[in-house]
Coordinates of C-alpha atoms in Angstrom, one line a residue:
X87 CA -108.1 -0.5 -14.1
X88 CA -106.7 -0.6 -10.7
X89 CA -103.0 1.1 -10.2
X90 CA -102.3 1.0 -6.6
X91 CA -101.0 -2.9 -6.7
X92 CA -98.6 -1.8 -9.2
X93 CA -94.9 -0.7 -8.8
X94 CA -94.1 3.0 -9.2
X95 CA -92.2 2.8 -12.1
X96 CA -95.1 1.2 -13.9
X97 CA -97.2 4.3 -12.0
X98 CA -95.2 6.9 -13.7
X99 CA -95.0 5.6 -17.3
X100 CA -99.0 5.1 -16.8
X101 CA -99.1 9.2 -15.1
X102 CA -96.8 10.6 -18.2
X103 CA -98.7 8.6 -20.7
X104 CA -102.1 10.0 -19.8
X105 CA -103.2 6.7 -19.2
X106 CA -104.5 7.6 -15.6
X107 CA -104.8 11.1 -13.6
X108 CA -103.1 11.9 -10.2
X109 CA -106.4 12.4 -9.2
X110 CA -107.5 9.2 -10.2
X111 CA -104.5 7.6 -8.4
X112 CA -105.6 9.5 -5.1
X113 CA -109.5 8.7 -5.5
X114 CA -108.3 4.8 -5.8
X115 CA -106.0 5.1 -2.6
X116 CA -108.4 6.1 -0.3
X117 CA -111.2 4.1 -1.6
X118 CA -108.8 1.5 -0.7
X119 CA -107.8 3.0 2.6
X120 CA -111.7 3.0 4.0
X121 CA -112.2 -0.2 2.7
X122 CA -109.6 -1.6 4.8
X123 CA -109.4 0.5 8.0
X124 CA -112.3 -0.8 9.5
X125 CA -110.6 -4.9 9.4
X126 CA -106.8 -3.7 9.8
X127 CA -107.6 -0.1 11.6
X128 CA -104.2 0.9 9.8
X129 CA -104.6 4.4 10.4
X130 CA -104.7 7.3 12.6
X131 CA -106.1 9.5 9.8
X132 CA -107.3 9.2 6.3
X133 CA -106.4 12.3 4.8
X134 CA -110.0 12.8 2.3
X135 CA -109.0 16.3 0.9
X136 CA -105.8 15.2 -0.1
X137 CA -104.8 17.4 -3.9
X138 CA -103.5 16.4 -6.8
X139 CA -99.8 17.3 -8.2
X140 CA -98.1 18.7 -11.0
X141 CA -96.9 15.0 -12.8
X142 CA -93.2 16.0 -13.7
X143 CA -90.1 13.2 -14.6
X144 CA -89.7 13.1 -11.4
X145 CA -91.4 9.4 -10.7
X146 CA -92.8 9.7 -6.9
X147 CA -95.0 13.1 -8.9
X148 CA -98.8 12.1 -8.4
X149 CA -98.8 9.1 -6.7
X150 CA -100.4 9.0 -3.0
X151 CA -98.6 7.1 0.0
X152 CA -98.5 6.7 3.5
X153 CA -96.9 8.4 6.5
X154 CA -96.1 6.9 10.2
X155 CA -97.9 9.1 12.5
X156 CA -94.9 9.8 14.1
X157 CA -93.8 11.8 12.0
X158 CA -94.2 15.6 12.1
X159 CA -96.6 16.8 9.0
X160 CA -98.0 20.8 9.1
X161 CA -101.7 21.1 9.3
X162 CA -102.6 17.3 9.6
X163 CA -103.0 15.6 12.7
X164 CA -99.6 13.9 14.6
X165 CA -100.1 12.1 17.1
X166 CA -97.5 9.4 17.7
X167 CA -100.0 6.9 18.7
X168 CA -100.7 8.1 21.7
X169 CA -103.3 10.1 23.9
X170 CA -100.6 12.2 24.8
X171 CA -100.7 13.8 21.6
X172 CA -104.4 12.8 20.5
X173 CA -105.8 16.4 19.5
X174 CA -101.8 17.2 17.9
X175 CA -101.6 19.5 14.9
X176 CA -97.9 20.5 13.9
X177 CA -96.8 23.4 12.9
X178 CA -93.9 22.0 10.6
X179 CA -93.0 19.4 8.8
X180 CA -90.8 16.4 9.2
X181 CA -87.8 16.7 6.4
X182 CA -88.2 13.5 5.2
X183 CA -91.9 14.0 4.3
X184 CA -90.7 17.8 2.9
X185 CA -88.0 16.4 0.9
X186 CA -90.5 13.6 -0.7
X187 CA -93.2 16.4 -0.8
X188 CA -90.6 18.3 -3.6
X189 CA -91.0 15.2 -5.2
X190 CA -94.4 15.7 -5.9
X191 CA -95.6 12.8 -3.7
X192 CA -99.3 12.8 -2.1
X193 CA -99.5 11.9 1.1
X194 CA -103.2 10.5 2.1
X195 CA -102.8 9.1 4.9
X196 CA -101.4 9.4 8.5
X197 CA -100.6 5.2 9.5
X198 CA -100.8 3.6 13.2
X199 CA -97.9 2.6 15.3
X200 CA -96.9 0.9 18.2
X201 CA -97.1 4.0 21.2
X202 CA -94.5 6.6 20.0
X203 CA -92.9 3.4 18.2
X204 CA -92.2 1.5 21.9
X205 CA -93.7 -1.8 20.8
X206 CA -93.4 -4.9 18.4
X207 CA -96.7 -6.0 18.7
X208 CA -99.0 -3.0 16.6
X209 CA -101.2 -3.5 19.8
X210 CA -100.4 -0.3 21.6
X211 CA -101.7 2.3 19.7
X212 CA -104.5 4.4 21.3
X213 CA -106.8 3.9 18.2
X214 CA -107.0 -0.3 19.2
X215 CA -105.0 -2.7 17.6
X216 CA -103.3 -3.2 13.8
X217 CA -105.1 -6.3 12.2
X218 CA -102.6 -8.1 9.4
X219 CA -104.2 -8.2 6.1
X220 CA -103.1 -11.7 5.2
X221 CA -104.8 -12.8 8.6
X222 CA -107.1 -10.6 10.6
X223 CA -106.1 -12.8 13.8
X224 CA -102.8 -12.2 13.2
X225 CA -100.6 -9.4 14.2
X226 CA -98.4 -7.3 12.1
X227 CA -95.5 -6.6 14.3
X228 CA -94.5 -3.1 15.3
X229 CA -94.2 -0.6 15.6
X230 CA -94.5 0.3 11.6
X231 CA -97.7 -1.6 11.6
X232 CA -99.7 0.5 9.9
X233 CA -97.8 1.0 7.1
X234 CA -96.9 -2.5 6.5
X235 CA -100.1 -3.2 6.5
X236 CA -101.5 -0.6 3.9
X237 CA -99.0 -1.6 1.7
X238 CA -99.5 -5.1 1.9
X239 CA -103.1 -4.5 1.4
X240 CA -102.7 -2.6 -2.4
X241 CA -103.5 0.8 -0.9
X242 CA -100.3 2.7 -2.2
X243 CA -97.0 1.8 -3.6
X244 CA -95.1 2.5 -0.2
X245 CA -95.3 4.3 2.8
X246 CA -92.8 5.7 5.9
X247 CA -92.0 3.9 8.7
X248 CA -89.3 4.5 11.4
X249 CA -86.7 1.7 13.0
X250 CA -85.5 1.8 16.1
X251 CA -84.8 -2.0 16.7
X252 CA -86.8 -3.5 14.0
X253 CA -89.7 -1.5 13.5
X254 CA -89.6 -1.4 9.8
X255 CA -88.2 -4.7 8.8
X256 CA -90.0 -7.3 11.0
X257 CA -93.6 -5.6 10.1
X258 CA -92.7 -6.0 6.2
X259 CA -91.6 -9.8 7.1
X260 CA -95.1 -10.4 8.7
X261 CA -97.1 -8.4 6.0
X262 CA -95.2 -10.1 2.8
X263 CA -93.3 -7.1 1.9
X264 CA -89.8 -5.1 1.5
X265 CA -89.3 -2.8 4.4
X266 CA -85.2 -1.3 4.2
X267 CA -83.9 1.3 7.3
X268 CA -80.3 2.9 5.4
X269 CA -77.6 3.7 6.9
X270 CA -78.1 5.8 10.0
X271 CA -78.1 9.6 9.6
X272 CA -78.7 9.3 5.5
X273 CA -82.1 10.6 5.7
X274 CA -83.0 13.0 8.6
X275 CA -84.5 12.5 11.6
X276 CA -85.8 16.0 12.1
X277 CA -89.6 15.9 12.7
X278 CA -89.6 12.3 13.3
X279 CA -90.7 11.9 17.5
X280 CA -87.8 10.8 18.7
X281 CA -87.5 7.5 20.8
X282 CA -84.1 6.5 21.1
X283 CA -82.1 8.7 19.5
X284 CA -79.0 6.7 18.8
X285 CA -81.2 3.6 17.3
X286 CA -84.0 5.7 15.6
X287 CA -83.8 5.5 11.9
X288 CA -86.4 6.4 9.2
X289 CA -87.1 4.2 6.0
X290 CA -89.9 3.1 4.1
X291 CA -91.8 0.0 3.5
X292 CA -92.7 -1.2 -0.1
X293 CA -93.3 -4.1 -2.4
X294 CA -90.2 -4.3 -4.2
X295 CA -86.4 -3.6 -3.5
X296 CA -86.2 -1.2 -6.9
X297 CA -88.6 1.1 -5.2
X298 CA -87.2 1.4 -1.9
X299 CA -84.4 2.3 -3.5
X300 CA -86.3 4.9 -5.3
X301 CA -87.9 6.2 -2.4
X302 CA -84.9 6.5 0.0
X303 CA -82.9 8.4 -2.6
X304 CA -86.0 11.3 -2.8
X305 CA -85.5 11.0 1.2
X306 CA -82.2 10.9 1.9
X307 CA -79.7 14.1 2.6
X308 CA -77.7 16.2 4.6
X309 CA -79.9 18.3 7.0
X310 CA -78.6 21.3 9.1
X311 CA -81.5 20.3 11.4
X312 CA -80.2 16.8 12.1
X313 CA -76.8 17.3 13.0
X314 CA -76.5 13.4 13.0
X315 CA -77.4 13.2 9.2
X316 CA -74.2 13.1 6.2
X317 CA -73.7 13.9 2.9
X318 CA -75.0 11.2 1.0
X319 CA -75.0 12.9 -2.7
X320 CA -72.8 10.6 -4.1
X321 CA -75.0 7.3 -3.3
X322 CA -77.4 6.6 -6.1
X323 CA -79.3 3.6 -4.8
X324 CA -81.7 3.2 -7.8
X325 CA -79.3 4.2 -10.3
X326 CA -76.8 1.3 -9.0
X327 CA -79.3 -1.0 -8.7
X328 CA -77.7 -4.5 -10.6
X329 CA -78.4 -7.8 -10.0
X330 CA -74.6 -8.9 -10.6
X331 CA -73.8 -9.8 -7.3
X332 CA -71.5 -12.9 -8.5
X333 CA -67.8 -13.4 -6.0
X334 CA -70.0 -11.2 -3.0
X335 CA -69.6 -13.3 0.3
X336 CA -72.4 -13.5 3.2
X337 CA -72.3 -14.9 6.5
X338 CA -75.0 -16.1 8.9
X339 CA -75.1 -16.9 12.8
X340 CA -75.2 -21.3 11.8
X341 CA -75.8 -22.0 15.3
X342 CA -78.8 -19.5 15.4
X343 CA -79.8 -21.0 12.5
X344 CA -79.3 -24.6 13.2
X345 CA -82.8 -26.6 14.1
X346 CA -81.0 -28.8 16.5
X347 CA -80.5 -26.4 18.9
X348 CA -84.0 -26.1 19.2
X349 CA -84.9 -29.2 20.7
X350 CA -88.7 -27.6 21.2
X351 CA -89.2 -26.7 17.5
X352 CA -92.4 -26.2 16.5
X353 CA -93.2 -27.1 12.8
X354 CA -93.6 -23.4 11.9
X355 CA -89.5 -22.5 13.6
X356 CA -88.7 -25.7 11.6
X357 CA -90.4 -24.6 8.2
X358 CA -89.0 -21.7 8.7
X359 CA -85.4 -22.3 9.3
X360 CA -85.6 -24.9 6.2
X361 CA -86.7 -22.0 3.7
X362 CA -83.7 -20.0 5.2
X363 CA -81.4 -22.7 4.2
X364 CA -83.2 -23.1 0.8
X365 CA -82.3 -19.4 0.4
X366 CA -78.9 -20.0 0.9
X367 CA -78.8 -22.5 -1.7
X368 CA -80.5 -19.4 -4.0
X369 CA -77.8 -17.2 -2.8
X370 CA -75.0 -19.3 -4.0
X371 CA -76.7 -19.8 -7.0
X372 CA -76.4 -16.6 -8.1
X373 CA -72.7 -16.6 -7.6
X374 CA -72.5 -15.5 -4.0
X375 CA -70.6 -17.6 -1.6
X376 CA -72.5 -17.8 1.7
X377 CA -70.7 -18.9 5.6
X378 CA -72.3 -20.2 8.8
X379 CA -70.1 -18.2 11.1
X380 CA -69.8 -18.3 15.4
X381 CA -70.6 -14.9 17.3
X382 CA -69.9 -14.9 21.2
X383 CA -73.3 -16.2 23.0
X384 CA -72.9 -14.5 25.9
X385 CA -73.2 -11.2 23.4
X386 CA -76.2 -12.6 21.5
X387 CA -77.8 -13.8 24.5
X388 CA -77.2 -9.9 25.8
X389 CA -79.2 -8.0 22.7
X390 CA -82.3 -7.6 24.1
X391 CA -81.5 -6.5 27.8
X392 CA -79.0 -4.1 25.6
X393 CA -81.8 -2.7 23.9
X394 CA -83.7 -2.4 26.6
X395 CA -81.8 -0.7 28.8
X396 CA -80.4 2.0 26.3
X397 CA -84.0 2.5 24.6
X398 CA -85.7 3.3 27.8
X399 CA -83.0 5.6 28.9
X400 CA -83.1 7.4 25.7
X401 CA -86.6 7.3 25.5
X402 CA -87.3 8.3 29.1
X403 CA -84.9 11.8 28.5
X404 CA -86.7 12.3 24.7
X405 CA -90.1 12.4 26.1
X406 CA -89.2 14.8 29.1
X407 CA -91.2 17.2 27.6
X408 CA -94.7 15.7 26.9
X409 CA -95.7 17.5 30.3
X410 CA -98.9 19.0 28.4
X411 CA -98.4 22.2 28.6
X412 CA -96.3 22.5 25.6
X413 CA -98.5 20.2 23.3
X414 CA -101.3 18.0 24.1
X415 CA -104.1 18.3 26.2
X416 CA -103.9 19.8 29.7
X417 CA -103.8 17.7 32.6
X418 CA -106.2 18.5 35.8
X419 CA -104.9 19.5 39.1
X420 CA -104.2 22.5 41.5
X421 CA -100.7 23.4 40.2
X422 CA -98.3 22.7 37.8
X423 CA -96.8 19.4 39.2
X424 CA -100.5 18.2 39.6
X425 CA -101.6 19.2 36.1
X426 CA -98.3 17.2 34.6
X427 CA -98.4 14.1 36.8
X428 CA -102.7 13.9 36.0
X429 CA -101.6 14.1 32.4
X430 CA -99.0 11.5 31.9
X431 CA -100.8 9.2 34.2
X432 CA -104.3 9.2 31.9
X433 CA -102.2 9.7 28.7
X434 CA -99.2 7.2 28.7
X435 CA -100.1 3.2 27.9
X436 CA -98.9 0.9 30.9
X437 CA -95.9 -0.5 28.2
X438 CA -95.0 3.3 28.0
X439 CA -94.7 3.7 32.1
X440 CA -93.2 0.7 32.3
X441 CA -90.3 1.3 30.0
X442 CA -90.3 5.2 31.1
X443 CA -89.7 3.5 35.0
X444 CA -86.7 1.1 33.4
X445 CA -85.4 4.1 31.9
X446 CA -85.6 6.4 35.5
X447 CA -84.0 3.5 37.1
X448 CA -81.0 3.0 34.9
X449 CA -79.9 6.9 34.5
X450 CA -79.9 7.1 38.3
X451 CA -76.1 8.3 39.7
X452 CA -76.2 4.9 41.7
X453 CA -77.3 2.6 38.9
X454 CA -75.8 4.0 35.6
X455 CA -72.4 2.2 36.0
X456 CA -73.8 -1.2 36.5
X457 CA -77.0 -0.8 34.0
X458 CA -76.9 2.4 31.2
X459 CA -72.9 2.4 30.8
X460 CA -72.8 -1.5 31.0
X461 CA -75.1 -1.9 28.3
X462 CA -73.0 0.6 25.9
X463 CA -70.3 -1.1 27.0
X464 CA -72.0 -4.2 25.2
X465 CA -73.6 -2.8 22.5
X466 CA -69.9 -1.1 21.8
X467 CA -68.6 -5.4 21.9
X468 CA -71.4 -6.3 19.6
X469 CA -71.0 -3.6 17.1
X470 CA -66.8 -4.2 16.4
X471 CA -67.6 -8.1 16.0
X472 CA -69.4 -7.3 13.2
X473 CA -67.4 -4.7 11.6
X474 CA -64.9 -7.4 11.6
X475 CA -67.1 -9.8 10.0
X476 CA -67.6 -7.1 7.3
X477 CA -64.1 -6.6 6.6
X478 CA -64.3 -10.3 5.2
X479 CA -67.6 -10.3 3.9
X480 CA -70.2 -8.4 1.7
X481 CA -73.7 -9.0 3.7
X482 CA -74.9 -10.7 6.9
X483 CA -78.1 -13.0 5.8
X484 CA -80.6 -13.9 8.3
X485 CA -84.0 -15.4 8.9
X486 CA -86.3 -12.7 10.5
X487 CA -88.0 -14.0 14.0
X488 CA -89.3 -16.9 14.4
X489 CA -91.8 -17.7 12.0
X490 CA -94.7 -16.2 10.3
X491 CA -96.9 -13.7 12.3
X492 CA -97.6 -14.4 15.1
X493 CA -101.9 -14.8 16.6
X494 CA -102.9 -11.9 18.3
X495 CA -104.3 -13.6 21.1
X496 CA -100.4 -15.1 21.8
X497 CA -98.7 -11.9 21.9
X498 CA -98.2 -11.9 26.0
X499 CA -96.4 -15.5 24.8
X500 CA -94.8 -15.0 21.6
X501 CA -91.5 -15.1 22.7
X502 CA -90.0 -18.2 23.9
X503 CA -86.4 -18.0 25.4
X504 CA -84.9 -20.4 23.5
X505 CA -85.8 -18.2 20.3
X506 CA -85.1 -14.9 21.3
X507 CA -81.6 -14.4 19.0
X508 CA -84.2 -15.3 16.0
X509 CA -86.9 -12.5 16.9
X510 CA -84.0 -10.1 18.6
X511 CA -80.9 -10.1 15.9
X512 CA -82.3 -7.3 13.8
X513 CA -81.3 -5.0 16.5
X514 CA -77.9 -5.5 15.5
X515 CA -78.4 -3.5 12.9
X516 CA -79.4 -0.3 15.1
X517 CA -76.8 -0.9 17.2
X518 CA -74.3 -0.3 14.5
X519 CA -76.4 2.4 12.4
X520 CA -75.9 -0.2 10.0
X521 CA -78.0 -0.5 6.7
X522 CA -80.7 -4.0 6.5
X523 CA -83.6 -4.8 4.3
X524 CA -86.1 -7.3 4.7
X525 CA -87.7 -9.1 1.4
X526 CA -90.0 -12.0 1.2
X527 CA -89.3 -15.5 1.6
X528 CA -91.8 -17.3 0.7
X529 CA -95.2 -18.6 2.8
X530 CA -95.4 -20.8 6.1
X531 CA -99.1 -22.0 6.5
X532 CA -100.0 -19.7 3.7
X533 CA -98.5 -16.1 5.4
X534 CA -95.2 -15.0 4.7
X535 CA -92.0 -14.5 6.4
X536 CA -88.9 -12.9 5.4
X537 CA -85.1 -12.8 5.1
X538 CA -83.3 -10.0 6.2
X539 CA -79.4 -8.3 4.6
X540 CA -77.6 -6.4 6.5
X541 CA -74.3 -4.4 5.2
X542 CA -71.6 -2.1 6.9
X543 CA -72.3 1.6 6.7
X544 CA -72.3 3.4 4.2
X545 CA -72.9 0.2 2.0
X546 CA -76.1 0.5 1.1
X547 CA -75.8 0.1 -2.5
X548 CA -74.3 -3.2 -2.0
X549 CA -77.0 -4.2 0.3
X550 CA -79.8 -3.7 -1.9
X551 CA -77.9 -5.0 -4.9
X552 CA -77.8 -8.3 -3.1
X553 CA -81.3 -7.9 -2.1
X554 CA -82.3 -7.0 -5.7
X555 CA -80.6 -10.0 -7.4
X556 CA -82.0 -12.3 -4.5
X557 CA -85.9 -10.9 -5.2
X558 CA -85.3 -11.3 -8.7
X559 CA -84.6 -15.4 -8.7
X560 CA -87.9 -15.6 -6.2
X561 CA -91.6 -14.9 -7.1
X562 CA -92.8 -12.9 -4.0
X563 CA -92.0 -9.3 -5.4
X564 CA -95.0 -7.1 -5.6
X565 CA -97.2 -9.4 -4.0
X566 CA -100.7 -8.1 -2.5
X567 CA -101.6 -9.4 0.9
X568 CA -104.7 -12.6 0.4
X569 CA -107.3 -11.9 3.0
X570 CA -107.8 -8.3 1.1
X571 CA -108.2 -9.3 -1.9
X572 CA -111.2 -12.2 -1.1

């Protein structure tokens, strides 16, 4: 009997009941793991001598996962991704992994990403590309690629992912699954490479809204070593988890959502923005009232120059110190300037330079005024018109991107301009620090796409409730990805 499909809940009952071993659990994940890495190349390292637990009440005990490889994990290769950090062995371990690790969870394996997480595409990483399991032609999104597309693919329950614009929650909408970034600063950044620090947020991605909540409440906490994080003791996100979501109100962007303004539609954008509205309908079904509300376009049309501009400036002061002499291999040259410049050059992706040069440009004296303190100025614009939508409502609903994934030989084109508030809006949600989920929404062409809920912070109970009771009236929750399973 396989186990790895299954939810954890169903896991644990199986684990106390003796009706399977952890190290049955662990044997079946990485069986699972080879068999896929050589069509998906998922990840960085498949971790073979991973141990068995201790199976305790607690219900993450004995049951193996996955880790984004940019996060910081003692003894087992880290390497971000990147060439930069190819040979990297930490020393310590990143909290979020050590406060799962109490748990009695099993890491067993290490999952690709997008360079250091700069990328939407899961084509950046230095091991090759991140195949989607529903569609080996298809990509998977980014920069949590890998570990939307182990889960998707029945190799573990769930596995961590970091967000810095979308990077958890448009992956889990291309792979068919749940991916959920909290609040910012509930679980801890510390050990997690940092790309942007004022975006970055860790999460998970899983099959079901029940165990992300699960999983973010063994993650979550206040960490002297994050300074950002807060004391979120009092939030019990699986504990709270109801499906009564009856008088809750949601708004959506109605002219982003609106197929006329799209005068270009393919029949994908339009199959797509049907099933949104089709959701709605479910959403009001279950008691919620929903609103097509107006944001200013000049701000929407302004998200992704935003992100742009503050990511690569944040990005460009994070990574000061990947010089190689600290970690990494050594460069080659005649002195210390040569040795540094030979190993950036070799070891940074063009998309890394390029962004790394954006970032140079916009913290110069002469050019932060008009660029770097413009675009907080924005982002500062964009973040209060929401808060004021939340005051009046519950959760803000949208589709996520475009469309299903997109084909991996259309990624230089996959963004058209009269889409881009589609693929771009879920950086609203770093923006803000503001807590979103994606969940399933049903199939386009036969591969899925998603609907994303985002909340104000510190309302992530709320969020997932509605996310919970909108799973529940679909039939896409725990759902294995089809091209694996032939």
């Amino acid at each position: 009997m396989k186990y790895m499909d299954k939810g954890l809940l169903e896991i644990h009952e199986s684990l106390k009941k003796k009706e399977v071993t952890s190290t049955e659990l662990i044997k079946e994940s990485l069986e699972k793991a080879h068999e896929i890495q050589e069509k998906t190349n998922a990840f960085v390292t498949i971790i073979d001598d991973a141990k068995e637990v201790e199976v305790t009440d607690e219900i993450l005990s004995g049951i193996p996962y996955g880790v984004k490889d940019n996060y910081s994990t003692k003894g087992i290769l880290s390497t971000g991704s990147s060439n930069t950090l190819k040979n990297y062995v930490p020393f310590f371990t990143a909290t979020a992994v050590e406060n799962l690790e109490k748990k009695g969870a099993v890491a067993i394996g290490k999952t690709t990403l997008d360079e250091f997480g700069m990328g939407g595409t899961g084509t950046t990483a230095h091991t090759g590309i991140v195949h989607n399991p529903w569609d080996y032609d298809r990509m998977c999104a980014g920069s949590s690629s890998g570990s939307a597309a182990s889960v998707a693919a029945g190799v573990y329950p769930y596995a961590l992912g970091s967000d810095t614009g979308d990077s958890i929650r448009k992956p889990a909408a291309y792979c068919g699954i749940v991916g959920y970034k909290p609040t910012y600063g509930m679980i801890s950044r510390y050990g997690l490479f940092p790309f942007a620090s004022s975006l970055d947020h860790c999460g998970v991605l899983t099959r079901s809204v029940e165990d992300a909540a699960i999983v973010v409440d063994a993650m979550k906490g206040i960490d002297k070593k994050d300074m950002t994080t807060w004391d979120s003791k009092d939030i019990h996100l699986y504990e709270n988890l109801k499906k009564e979501v009856k008088g809750k109100k949601l708004f959506y962007l109605k002219e982003v959502c609106d197929i006329n303004n799209y005068p270009d539609a393919n029949d994908e954008l339009k199959e797509h923005l049907k099933n949104f509205q089709e959701t709605l309908k479910k959403c009001e079904e279950l008691g919620m009232t929903v609103e097509g509300v107006s944001m200013d376009q000049k701000l929407l049309n302004a998200l992704p120059s935003v992100y742009v501009v503050i990511s690569c400036a944040e990005a460009t002061s994070n990574m000061s110190n990947l010089t190689g002499f600290i970690f990494g291999p050594r460069g080659e040259g005649k002195n210390y300037r040569e040795m540094m410049k030979d190993y950036r050059t070799k070891g940074f992706s063009p998309l890394i330079k390029r962004r790394f040069i954006i970032g140079s440009y916009v913290l110069q004296k002469e050019n932060q005024e008009k660029y770097f303190k413009n675009a907080q100025r924005v982002r500062r614009l964009i973040v209060d018109q929401m808060k004021e939508f939340f005051e009046k409502y519950d959760g803000f609903i949208m589709p996520v991107g475009s469309g299903p994934a997109k084909l991996l030989k259309e990624q230089d084109d996959m963004i058209k301009s009269d889409t881009t508030v589609l693929e771009e809006h879920l950086q609203i949600g770093n923006f803000g620090g503001f807590p979103s989920i994606t969940i399933p929404n049903g199939f386009i062409k036969g591969l899925p796409v998603g609907v994303n809920i985002t909340g104000n912070c510190y309302q992530d109970e709320k969020v997932l409730n509605i996310a919970f009771a909108l799973e529940s009236s679909m039939n896409y929750k725990g759902q294995i990805a089809c091209e694996v399973t032939k």
